[in-house]
Short mmCIF file of C-alpha atoms and ligand atoms in Angstrom, two decimals:
data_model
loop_
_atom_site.label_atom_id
_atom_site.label_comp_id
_atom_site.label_asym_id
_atom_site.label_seq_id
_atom_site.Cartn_x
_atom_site.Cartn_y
_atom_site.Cartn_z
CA UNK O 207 -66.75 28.34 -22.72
CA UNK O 208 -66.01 25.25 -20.53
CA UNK O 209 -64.61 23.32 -23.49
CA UNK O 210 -62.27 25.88 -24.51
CA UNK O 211 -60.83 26.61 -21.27
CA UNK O 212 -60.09 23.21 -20.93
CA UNK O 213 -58.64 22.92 -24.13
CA UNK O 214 -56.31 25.70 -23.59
CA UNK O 215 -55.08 23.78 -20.31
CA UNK O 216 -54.66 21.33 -22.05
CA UNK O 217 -52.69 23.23 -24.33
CA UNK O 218 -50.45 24.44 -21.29
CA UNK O 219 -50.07 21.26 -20.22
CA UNK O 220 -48.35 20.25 -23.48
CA UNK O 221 -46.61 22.76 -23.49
CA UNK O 222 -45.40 22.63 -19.93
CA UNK O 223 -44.24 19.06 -20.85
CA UNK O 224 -42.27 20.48 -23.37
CA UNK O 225 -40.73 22.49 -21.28
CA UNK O 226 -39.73 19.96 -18.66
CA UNK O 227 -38.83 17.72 -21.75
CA UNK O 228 -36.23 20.70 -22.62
CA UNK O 229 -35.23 21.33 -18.65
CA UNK O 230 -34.11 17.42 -18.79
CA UNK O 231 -32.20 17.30 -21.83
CA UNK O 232 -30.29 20.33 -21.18
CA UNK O 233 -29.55 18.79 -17.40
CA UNK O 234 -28.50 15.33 -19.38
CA UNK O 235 -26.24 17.23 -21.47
CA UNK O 236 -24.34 19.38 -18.82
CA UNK O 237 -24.07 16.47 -16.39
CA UNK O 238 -22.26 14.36 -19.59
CA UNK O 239 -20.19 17.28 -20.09
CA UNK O 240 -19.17 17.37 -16.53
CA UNK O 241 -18.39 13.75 -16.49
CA UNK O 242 -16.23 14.11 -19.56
CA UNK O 243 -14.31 16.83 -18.59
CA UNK O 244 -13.70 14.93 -14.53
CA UNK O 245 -12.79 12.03 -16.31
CA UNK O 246 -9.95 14.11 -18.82
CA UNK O 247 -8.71 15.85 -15.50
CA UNK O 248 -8.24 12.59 -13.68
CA UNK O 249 -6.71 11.17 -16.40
CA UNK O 250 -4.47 14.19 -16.57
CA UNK O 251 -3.18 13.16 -12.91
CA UNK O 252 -1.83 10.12 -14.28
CA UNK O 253 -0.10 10.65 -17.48
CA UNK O 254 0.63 6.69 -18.36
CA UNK O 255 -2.61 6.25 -19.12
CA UNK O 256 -3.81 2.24 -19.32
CA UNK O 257 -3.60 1.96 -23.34
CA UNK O 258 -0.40 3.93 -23.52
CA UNK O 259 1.65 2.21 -21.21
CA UNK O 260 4.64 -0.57 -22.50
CA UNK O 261 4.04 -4.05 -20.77
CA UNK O 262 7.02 -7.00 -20.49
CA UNK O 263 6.15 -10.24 -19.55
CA UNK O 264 8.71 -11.83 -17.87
CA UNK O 265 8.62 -15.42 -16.22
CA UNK O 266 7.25 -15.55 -12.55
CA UNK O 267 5.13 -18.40 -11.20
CA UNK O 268 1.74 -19.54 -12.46
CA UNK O 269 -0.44 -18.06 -9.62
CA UNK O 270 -2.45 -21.77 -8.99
CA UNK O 271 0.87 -23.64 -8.31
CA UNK O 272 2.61 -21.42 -5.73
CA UNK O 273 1.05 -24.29 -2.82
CA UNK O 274 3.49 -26.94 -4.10
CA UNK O 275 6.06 -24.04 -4.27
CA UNK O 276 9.29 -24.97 -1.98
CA UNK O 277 9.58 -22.26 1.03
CA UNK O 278 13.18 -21.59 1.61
CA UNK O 279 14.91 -19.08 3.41
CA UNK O 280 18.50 -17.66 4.21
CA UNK O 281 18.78 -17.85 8.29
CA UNK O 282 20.01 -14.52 10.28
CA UNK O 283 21.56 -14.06 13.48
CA UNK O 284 17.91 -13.05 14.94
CA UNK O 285 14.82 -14.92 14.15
CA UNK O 286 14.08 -13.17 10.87
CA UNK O 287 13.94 -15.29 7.56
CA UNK O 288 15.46 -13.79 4.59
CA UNK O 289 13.66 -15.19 1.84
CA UNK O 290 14.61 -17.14 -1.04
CA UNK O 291 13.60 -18.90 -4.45
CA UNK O 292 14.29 -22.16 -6.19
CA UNK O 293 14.65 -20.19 -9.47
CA UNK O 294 13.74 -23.49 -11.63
CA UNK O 295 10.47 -23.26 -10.23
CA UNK O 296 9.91 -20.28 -11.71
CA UNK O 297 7.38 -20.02 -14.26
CA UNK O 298 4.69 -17.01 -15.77
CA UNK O 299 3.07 -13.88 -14.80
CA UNK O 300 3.32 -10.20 -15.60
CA UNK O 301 5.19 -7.35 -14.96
CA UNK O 302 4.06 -3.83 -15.49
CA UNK O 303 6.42 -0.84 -15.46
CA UNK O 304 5.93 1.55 -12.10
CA UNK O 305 6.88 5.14 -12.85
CA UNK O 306 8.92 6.64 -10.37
CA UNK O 307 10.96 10.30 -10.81
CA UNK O 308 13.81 7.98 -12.01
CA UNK O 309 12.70 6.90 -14.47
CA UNK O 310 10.27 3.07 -14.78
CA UNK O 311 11.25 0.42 -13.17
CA UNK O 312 9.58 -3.43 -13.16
CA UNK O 313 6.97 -4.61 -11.44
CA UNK O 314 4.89 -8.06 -11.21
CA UNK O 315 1.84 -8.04 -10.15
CA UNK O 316 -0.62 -10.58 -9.19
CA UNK O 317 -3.60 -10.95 -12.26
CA UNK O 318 -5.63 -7.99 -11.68
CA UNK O 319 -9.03 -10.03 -11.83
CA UNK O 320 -7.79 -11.45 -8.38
CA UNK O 321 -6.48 -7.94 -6.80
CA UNK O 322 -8.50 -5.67 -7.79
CA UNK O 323 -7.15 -3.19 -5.83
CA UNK O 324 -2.91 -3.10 -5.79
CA UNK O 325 -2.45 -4.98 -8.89
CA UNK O 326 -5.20 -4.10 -10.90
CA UNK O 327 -4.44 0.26 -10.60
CA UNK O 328 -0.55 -0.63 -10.96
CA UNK O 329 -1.42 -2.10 -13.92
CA UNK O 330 -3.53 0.80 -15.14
CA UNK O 331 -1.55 3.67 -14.30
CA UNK O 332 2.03 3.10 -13.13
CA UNK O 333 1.54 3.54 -9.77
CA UNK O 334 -0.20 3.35 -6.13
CA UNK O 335 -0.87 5.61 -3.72
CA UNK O 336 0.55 8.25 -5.82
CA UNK O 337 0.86 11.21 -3.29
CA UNK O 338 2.52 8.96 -0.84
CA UNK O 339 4.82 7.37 -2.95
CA UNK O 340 5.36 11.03 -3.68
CA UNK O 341 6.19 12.32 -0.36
CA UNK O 342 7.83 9.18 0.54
CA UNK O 343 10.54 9.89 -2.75
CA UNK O 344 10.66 13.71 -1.74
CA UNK O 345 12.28 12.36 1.46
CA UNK O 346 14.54 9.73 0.02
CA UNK O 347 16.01 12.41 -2.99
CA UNK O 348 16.07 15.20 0.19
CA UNK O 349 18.06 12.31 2.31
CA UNK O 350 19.61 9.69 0.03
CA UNK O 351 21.51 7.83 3.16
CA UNK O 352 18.18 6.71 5.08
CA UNK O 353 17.11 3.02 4.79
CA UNK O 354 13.76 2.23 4.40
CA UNK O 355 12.13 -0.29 6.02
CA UNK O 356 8.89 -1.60 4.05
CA UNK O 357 6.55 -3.19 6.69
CA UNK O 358 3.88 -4.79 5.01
CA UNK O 359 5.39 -4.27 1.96
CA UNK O 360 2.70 -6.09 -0.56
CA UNK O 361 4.27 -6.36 -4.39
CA UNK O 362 6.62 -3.87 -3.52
CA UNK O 363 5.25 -0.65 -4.51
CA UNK O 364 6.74 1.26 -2.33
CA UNK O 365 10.04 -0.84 -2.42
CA UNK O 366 10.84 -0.42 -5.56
CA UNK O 367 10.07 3.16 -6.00
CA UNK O 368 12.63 3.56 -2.98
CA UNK O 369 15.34 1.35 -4.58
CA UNK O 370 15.04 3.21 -8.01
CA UNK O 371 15.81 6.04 -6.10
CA UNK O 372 18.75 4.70 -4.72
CA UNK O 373 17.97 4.04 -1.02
CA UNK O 374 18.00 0.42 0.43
CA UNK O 375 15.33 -1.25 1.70
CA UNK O 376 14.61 -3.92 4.29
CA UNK O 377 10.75 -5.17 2.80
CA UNK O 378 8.98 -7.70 4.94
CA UNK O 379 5.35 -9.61 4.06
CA UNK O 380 3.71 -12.35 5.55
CA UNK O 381 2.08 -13.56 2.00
CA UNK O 382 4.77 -15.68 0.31
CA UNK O 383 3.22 -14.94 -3.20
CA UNK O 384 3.65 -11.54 -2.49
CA UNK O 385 7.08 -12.27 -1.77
CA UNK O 386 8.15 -14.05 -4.81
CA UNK O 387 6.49 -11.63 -7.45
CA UNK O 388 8.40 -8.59 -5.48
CA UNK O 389 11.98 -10.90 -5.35
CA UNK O 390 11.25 -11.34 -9.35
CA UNK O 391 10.69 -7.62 -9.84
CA UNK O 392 13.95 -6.85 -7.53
CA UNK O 393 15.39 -8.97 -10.03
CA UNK O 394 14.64 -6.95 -13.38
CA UNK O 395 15.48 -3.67 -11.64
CA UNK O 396 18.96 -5.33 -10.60
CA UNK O 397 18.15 -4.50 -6.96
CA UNK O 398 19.92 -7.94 -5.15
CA UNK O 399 21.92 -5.98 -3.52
CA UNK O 400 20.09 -2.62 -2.07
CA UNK O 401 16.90 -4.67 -1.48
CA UNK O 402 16.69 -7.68 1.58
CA UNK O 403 13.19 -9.68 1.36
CA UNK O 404 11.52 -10.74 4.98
CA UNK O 405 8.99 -13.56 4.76
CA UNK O 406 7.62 -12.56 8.41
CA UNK O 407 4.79 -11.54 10.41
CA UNK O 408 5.48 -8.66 12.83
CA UNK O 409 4.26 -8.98 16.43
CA UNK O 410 4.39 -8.54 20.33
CA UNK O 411 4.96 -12.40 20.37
CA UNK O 412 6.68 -15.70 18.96
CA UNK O 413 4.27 -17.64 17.35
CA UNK O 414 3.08 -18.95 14.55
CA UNK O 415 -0.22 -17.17 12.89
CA UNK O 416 -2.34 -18.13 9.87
CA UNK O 417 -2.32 -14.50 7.04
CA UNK O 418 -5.90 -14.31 5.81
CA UNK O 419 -6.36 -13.35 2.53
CA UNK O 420 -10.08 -11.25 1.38
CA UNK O 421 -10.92 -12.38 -1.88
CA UNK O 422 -9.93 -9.94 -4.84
CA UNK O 423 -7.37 -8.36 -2.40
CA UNK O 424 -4.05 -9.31 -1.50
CA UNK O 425 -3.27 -5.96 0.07
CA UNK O 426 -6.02 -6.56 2.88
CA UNK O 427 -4.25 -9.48 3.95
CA UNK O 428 -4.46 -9.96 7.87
CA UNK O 429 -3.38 -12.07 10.37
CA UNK O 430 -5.36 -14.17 12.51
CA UNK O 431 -3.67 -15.44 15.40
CA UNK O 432 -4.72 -19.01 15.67
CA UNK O 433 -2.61 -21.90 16.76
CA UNK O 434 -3.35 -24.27 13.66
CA UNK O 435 -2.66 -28.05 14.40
CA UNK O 436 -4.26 -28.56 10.75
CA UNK O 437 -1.22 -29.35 8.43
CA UNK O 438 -3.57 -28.34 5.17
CA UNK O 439 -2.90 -25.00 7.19
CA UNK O 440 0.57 -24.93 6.10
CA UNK O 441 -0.03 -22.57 2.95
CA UNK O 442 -0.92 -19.86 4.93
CA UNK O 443 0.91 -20.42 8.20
CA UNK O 444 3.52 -17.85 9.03
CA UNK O 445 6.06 -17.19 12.30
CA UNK O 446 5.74 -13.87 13.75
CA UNK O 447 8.99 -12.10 14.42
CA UNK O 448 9.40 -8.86 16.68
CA UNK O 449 10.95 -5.29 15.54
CA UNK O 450 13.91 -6.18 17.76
CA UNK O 451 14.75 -8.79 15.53
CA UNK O 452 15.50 -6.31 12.93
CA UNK O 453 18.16 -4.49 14.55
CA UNK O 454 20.86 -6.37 12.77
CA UNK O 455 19.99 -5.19 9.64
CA UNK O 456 19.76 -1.06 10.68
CA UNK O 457 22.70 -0.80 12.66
CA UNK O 458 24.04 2.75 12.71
CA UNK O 459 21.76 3.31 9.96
CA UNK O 460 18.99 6.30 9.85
CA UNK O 461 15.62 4.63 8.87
CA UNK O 462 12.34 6.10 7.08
CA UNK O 463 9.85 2.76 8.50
CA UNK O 464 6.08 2.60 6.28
CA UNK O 465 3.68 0.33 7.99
CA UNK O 466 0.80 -1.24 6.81
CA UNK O 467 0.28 -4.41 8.29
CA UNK O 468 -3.49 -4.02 8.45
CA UNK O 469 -3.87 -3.34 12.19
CA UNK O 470 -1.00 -5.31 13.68
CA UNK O 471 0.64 -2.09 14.06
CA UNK O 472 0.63 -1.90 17.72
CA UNK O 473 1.50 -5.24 18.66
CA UNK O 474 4.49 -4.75 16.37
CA UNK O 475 5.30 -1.35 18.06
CA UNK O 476 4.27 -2.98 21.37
CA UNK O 477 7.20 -5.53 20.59
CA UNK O 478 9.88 -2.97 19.61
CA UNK O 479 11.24 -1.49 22.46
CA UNK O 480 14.93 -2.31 21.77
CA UNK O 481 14.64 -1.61 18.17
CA UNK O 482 13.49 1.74 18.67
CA UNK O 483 16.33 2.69 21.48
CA UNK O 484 18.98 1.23 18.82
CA UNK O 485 17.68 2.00 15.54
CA UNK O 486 17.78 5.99 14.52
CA UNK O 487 14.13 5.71 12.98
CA UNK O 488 13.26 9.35 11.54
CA UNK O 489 9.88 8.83 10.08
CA UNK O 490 7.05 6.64 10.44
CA UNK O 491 4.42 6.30 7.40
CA UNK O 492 1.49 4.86 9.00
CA UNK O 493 -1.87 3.92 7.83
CA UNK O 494 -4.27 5.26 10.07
CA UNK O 495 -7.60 3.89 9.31
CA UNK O 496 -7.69 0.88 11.31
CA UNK O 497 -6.99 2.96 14.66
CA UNK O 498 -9.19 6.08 14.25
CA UNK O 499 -12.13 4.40 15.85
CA UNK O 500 -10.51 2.19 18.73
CA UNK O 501 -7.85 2.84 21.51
CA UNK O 502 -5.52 1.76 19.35
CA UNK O 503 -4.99 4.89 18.53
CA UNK O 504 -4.30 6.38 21.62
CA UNK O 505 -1.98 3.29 22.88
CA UNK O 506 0.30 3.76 19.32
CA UNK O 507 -0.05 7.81 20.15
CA UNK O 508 1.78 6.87 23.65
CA UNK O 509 4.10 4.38 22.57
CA UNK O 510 5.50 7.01 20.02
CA UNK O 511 5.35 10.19 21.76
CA UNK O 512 8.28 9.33 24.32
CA UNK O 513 10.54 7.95 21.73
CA UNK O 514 10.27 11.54 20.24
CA UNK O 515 8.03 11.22 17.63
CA UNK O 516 5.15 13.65 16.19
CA UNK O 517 2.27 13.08 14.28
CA UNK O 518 1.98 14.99 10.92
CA UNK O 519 -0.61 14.85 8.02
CA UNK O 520 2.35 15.76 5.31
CA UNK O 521 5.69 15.18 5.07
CA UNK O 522 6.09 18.70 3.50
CA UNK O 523 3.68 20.65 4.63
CA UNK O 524 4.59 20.40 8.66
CA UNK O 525 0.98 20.46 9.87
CA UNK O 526 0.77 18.58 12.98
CA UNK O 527 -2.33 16.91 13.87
CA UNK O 528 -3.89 17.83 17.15
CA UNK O 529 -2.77 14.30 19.79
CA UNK O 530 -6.26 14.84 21.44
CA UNK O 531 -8.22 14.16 19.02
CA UNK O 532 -6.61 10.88 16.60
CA UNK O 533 -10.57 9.56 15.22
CA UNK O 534 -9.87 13.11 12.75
CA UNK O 535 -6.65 11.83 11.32
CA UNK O 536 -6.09 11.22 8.07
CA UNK O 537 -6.19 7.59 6.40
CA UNK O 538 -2.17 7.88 6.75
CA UNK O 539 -0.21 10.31 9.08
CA UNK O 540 3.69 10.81 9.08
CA UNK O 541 5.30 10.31 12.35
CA UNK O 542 8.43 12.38 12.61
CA UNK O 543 10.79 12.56 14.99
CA UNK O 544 11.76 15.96 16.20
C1 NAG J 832 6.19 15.29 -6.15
O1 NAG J 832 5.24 16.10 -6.80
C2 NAG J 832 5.70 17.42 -7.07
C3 NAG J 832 4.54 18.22 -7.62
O2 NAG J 832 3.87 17.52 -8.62
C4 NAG J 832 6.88 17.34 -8.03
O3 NAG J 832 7.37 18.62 -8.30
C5 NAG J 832 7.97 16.50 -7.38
O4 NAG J 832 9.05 16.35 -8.28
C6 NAG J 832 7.45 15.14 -6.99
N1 NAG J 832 8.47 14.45 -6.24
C7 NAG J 832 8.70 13.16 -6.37
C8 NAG J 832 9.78 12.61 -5.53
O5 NAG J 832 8.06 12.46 -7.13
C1 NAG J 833 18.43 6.21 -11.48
O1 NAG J 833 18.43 5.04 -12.31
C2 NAG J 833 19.64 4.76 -12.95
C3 NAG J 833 19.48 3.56 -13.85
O2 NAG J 833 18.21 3.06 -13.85
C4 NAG J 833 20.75 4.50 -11.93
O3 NAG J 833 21.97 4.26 -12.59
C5 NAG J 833 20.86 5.71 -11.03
O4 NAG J 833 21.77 5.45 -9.99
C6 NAG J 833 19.51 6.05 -10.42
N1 NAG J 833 19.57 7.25 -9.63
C7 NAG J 833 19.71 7.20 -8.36
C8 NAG J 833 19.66 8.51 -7.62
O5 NAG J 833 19.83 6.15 -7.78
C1 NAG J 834 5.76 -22.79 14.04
O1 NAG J 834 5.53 -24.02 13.38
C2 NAG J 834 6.71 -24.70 12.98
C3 NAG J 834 6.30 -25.92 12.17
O2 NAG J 834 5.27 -26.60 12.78
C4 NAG J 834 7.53 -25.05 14.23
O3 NAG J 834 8.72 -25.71 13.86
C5 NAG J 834 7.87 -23.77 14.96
O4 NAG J 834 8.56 -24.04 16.15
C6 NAG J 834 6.60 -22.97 15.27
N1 NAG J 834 7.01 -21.69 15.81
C7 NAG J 834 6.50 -21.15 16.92
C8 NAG J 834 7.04 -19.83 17.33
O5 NAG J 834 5.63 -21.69 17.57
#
């Protein structure tokens, strides 16, 4: 009695295991499924899908000999360097098409194994930031007249979209590389003459500040405000300018601004006040992220406000985000002025 009572637990315990050995690969198999099918719909998002896109190579700079590169620049009335390129120095790298709703346009990027994040997903899919870019174009084909003026502006992403669209842009970095892959892709798209290249940092204050670079991400670039005596320091030394030192290039002009100078935003704003009593600036693309947590926030919410400005997650979609309460914005918010 004993022995067959524990075999027939035994039994159940086999079969049991069975059981569970079904449960698991029925689980395995839907979660693969589900994987498969997220992976086909976010593919779907982006129709120039990695192996299907066209790549040029056209001849940039190699990447390790941009130090000995010659800095020159085109002077203005204000302090603001216009930047320029010994074209014999030019040498390799590679441009990738960006899709815009004009059609493709070229774009050189740095090699994706050292920006993983800008150049790498330009390189895969045509674009960046694709629901910005989006809104950002839905304004420029609504308003074809505005100027855009591309703070921060990387590779150009955003440039370039704009200028394939028609509009002209003022696009300032303080990362020289940047600079000369963006002047080789304003090149390609025939853009000399809607498109002006800043080699600046934007601030409260005159001075000269060092750009720090995160490794595998040119995009995160930051400034450090350091006085450097160390000449070695020269790569990444760059002269901070102020907004008002852009008013020569928007006068009379009604400007769409994007800024993304990775928490230098108020200083800049903080150092604007005659640009923004001058300059007819419409709408403000800011990222958010690196104010949601700080006063920052609230200081850039009450710079803004009085010049007439509102804060708003969409361009389209008009929903205003509530003033008193800036740590729920979004990662970007659209200031508009009303
Ligand atoms: C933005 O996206 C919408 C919906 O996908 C599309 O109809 C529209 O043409 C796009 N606009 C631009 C400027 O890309
Ligand atoms: C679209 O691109 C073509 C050529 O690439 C250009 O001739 C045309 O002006 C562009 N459209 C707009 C609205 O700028
Ligand atoms: C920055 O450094 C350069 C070169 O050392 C110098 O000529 C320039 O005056 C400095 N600018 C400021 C604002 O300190």
């Amino acid at each position: 009695m004993y022995l067959r009572s524990c075999k027939s637990s035994v039994m159940i315990i086999v079969k049991r295991r069975r059981i569970f050995f079904l449960l698991l690969v029925i689980i395995v198999f839907i979660v693969v499924i589900f994987e498969w099918h997220s992976d086909q719909s976010s593919v779907r998002t982006f129709p120039t899908k990695f192996s299907e896109r066209d790549y040029v190579s056209f001849p940039v700079f190699q990447e390790n000999t941009i130090n000995h590169i010659t800095r020159i620049w085109k002077p203005t009335k204000s302090r603001a360097r216009v930047f320029d390129m010994v074209e014999d120095q030019l040498v390799k790298s590679e441009c990738v098409l960006l899709d815009t709703p004009n059609g493709t346009t070229p774009i050189c990027i740095y090699d994706p194994s050292n920006d993983r994040m800008i150049s790498s997903y330009v390189k895969d899919y045509g674009t960046w930031e694709h629901d910005l870019l989006n809104a950002t174009g839905s304004v420029f084909l609504r308003y074809p007249e505005l100027s855009f003026f591309d703070l921060g502006c990387n590779i150009g992403v955003y440039t370039l979209y704009v200028a394939k669209l028609g509009g002209h842009v003022v696009a300032v970095d303080a990362v020289w590389t940047s600079l000369s892959l963006l002047h080789t892709s304003v090149k390609l798209g025939h853009f000399q003459k809607r498109v002006t290249i800043i080699w600046n940092a934007v601030s409260d204050v005159y001075e000269n500040v060092t750009v720090e670079i995160p490794p595998s991400n040119v995009g995160g670039a930051h400034l450090v405000s350091k006085k450097s005596t160390d000449s070695s320091d020269f790569t990444n030394l760059v002269e901070t300018v102020t907004l008002n030192d852009f008013i020569e290039f928007f006068k009379s002009k009604k400007v769409f601004m994007k800024m993304d100078i990775e928490g230098y935003e108020l200083r800049a704003l903080r150092g604007g006040q005659d640009f923004f009593e001058s300059v007819d600036v419409r709408y403000i693309l800011m990222e958010w992220v690196h104010h949601r947590y700080n006063d920052n926030g609230n200081k850039i919410i009450h710079i803004l406000l009085p010049y007439g400005f509102l804060p708003y997650t969409n361009i389209n979609q008009h929903i205003m985000l509530n003033i008193d309460r800036s740590n729920t914005w979004p990662e970007n918010v659209f200031w508009i002025k009303r």
